[in-house]
JSON list of C-alpha atoms in Angstrom, two decimals:
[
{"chain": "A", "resi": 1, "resn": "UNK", "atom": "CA", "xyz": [0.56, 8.40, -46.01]},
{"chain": "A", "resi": 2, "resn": "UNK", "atom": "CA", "xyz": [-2.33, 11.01, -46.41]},
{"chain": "A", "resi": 3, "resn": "UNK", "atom": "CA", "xyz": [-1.03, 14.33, -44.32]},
{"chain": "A", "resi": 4, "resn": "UNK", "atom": "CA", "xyz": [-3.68, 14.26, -41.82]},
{"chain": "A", "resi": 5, "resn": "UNK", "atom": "CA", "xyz": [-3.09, 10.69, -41.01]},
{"chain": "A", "resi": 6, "resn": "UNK", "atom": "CA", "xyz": [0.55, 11.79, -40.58]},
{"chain": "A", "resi": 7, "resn": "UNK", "atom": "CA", "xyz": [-0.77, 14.95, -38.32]},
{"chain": "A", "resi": 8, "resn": "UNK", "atom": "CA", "xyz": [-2.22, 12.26, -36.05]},
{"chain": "A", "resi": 9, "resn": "UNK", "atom": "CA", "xyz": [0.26, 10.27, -35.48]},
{"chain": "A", "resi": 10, "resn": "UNK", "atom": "CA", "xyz": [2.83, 12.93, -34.90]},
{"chain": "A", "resi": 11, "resn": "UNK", "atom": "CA", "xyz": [0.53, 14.53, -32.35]},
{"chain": "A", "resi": 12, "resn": "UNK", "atom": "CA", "xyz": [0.34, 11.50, -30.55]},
{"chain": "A", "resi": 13, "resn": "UNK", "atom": "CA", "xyz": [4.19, 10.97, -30.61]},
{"chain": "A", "resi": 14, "resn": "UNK", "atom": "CA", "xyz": [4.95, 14.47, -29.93]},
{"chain": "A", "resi": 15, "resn": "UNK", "atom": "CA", "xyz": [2.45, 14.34, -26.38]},
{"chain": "A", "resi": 16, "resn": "UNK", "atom": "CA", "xyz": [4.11, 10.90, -25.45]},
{"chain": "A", "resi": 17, "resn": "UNK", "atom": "CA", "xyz": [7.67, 11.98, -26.04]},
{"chain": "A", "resi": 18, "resn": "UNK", "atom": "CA", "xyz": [7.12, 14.95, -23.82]},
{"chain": "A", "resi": 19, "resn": "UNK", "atom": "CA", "xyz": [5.87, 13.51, -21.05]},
{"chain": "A", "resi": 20, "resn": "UNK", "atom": "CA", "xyz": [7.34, 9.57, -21.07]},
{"chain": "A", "resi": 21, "resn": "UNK", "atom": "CA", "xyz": [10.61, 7.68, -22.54]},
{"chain": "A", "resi": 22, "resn": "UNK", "atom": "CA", "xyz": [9.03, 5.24, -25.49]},
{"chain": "A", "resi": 23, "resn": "UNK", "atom": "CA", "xyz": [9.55, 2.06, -24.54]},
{"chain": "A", "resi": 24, "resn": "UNK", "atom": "CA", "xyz": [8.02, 0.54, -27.88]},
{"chain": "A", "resi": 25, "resn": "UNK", "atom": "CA", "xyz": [6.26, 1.12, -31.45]},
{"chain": "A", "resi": 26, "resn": "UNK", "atom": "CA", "xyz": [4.67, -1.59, -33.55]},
{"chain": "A", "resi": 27, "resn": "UNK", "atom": "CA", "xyz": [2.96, -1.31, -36.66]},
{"chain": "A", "resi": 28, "resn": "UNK", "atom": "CA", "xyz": [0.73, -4.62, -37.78]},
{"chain": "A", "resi": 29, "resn": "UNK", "atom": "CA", "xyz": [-2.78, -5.60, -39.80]},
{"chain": "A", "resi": 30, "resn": "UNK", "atom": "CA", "xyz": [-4.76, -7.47, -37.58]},
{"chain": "A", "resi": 31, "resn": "UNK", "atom": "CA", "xyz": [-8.15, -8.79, -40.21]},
{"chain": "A", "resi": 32, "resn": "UNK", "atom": "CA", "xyz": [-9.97, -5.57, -41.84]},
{"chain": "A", "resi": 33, "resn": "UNK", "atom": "CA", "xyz": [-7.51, -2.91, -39.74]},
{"chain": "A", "resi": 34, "resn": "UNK", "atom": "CA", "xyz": [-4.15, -1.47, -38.98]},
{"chain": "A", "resi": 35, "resn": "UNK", "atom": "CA", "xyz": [-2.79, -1.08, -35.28]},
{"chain": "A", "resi": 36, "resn": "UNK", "atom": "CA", "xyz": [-0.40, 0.94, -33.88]},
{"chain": "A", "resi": 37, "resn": "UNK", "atom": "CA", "xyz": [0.50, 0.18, -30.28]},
{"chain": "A", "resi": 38, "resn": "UNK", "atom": "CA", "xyz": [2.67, 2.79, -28.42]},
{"chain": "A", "resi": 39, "resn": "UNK", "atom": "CA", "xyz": [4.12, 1.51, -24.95]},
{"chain": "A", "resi": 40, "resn": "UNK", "atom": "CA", "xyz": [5.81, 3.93, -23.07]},
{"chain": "A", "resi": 41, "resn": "UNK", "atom": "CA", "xyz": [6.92, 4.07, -18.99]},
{"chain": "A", "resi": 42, "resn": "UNK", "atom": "CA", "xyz": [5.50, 7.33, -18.54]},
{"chain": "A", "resi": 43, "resn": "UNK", "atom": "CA", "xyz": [3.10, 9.73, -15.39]},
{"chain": "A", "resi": 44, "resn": "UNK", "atom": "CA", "xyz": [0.10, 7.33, -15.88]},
{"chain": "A", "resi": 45, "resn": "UNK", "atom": "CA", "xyz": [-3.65, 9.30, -16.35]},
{"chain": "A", "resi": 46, "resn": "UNK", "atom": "CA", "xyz": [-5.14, 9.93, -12.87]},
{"chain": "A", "resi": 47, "resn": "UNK", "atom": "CA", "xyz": [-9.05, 8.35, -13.01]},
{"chain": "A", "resi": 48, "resn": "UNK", "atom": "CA", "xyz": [-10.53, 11.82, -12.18]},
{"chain": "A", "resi": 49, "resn": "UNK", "atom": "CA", "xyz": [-8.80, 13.36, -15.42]},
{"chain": "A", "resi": 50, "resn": "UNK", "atom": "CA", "xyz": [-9.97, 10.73, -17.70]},
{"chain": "A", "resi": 51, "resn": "UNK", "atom": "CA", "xyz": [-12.88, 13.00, -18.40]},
{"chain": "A", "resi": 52, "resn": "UNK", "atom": "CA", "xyz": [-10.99, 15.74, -18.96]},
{"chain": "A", "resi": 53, "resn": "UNK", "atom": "CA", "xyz": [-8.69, 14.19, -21.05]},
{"chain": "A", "resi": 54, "resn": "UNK", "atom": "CA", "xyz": [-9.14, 15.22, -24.96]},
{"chain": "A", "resi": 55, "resn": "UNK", "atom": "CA", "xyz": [-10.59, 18.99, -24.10]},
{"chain": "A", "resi": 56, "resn": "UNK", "atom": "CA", "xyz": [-8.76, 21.88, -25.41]},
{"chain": "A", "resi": 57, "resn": "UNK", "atom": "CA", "xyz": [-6.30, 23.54, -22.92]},
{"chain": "A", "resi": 58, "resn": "UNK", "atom": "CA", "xyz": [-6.66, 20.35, -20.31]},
{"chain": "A", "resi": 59, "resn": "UNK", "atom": "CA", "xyz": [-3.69, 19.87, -18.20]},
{"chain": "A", "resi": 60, "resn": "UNK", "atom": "CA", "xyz": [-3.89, 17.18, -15.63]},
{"chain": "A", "resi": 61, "resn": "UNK", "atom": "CA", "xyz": [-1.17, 19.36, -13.65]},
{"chain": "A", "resi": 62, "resn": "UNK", "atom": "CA", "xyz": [-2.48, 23.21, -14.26]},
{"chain": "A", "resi": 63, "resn": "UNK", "atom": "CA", "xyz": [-0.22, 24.59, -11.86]},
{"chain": "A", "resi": 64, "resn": "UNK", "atom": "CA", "xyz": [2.83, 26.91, -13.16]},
{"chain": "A", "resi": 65, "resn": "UNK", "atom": "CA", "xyz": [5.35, 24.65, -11.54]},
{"chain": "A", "resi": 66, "resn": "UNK", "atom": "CA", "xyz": [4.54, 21.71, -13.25]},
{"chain": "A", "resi": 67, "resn": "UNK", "atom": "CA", "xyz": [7.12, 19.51, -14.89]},
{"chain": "A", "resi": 68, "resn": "UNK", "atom": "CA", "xyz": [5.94, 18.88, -18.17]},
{"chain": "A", "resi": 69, "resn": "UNK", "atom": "CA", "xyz": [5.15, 21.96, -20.65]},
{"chain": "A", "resi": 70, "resn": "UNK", "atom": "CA", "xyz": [2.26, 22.17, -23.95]},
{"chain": "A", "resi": 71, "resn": "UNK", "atom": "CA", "xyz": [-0.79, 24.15, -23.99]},
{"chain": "A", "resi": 72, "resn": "UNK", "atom": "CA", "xyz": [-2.93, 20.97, -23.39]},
{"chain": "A", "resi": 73, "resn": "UNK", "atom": "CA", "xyz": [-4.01, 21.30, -27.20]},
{"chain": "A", "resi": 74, "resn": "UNK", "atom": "CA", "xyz": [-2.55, 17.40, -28.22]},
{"chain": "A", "resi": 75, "resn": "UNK", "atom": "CA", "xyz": [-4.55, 15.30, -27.72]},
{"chain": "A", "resi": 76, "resn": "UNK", "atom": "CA", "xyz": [-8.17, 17.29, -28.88]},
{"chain": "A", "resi": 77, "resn": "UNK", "atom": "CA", "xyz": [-6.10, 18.18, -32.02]},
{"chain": "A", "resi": 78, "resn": "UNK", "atom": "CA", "xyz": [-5.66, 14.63, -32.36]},
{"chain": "A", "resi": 79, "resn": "UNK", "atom": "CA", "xyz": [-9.28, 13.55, -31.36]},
{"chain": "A", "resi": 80, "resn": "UNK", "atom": "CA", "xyz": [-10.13, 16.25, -33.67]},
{"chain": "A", "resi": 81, "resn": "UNK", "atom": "CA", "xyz": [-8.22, 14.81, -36.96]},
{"chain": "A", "resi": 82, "resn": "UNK", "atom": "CA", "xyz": [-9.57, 11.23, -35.91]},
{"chain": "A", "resi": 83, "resn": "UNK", "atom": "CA", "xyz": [-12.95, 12.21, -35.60]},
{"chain": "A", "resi": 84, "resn": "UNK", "atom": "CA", "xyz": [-12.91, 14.27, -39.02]},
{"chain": "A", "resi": 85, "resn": "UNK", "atom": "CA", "xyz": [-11.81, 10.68, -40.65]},
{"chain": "A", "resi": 86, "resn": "UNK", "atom": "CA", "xyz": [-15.02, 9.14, -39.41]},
{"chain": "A", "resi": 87, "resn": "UNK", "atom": "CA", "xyz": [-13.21, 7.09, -36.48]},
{"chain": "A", "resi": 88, "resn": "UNK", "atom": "CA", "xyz": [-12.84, 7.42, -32.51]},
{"chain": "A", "resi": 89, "resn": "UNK", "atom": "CA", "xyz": [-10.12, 7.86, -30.21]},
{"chain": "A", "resi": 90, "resn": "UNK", "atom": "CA", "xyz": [-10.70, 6.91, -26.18]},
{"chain": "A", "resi": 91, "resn": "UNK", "atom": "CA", "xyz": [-8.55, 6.74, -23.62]},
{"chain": "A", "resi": 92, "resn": "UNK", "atom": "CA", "xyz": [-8.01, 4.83, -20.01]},
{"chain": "A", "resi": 93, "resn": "UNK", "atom": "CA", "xyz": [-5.24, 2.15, -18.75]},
{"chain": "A", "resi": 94, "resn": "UNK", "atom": "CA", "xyz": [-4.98, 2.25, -22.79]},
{"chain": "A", "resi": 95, "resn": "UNK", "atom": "CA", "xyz": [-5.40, 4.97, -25.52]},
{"chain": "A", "resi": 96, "resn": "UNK", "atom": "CA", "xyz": [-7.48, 3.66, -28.47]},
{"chain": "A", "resi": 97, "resn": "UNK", "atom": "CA", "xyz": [-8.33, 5.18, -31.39]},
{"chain": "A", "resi": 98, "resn": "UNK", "atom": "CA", "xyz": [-9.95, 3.51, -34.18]},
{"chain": "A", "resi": 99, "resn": "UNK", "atom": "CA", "xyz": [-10.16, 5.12, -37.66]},
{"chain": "A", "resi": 100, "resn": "UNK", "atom": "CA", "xyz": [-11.30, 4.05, -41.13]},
{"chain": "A", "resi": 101, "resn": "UNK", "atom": "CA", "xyz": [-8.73, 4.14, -43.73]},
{"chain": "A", "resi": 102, "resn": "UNK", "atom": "CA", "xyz": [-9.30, 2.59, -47.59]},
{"chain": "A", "resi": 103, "resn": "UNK", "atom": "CA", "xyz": [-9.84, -0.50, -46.97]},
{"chain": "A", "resi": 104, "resn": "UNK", "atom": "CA", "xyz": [-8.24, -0.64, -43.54]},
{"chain": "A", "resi": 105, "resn": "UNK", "atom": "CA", "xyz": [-8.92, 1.00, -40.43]},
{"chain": "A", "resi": 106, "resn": "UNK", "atom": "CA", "xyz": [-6.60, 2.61, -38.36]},
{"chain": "A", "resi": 107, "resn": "UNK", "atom": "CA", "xyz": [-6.29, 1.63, -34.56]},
{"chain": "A", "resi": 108, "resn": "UNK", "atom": "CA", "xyz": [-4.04, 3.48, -32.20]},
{"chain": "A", "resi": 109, "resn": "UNK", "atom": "CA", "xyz": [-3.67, 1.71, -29.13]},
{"chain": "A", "resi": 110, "resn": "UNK", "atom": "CA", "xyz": [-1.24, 3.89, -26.76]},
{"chain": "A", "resi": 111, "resn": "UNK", "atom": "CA", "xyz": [-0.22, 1.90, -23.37]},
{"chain": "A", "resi": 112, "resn": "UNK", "atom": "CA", "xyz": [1.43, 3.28, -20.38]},
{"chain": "A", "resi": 113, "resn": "UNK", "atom": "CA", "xyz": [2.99, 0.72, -18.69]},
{"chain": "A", "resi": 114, "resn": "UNK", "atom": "CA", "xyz": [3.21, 2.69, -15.48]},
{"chain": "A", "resi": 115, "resn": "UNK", "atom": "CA", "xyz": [-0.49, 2.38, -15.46]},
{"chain": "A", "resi": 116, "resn": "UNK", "atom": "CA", "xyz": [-2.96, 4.83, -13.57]},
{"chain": "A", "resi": 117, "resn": "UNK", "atom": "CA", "xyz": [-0.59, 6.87, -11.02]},
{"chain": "A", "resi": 118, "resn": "UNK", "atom": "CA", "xyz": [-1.07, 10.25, -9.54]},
{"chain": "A", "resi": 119, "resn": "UNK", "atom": "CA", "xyz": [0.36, 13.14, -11.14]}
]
């Protein structure tokens, strides 16, 4: 696997692992692309941070006592490698991110089974 593919996939795993226990990975070709689906039972996004969500330095909890740690870089690397392979990465109940790969492309779908809860 190409090393920025790789780079995306373990920033993706690296943000979920801090933050949720993985409850599932699957790898399968669906037609002309690959998916990745991610389940894990983790916080949830909050609506109001979806915006927010793949900026550099975003935390949905900024304050010092929060529970979970990272510089809020993950995810805007990730949109970052995604978007420099020509595909797109958006996120709400699910994460997608679609990317074109020779001759496949690349969808990430990341679920949270806990759904939309407030951080």
């Amino acid at each position: 696997m190409p090393e920025k593919r790789r780079s995306l996939i373990d920033q993706l795993a690296a943000a979920k692992q801090r933050i949720s226990d993985l409850e599932q990975a699957e790898l399968a070709r669906v037609s002309s692309h690959v998916e990745i689906s991610v389940t894990d039972n983790g916080i949830g996004i909050r609506n109001d941070f979806l915006p927010y969500i793949f900026n550099r330095f975003s935390q949905a909890d900024a304050s010092p006592t929060r529970a979970y740690g990272g510089l809020g870089l993950g995810l805007a690397i990730t949109k970052s490698i995604v978007e420099l392979h020509g595909g797109s990465i958006a996120a709400g109940y699910q994460m997608h991110v679609a990317k074109p790969v020779e001759p496949v492309e690349l969808l990430i779908v990341v679920a949270s089974l806990a759904g939309h809860k407030e951080v």
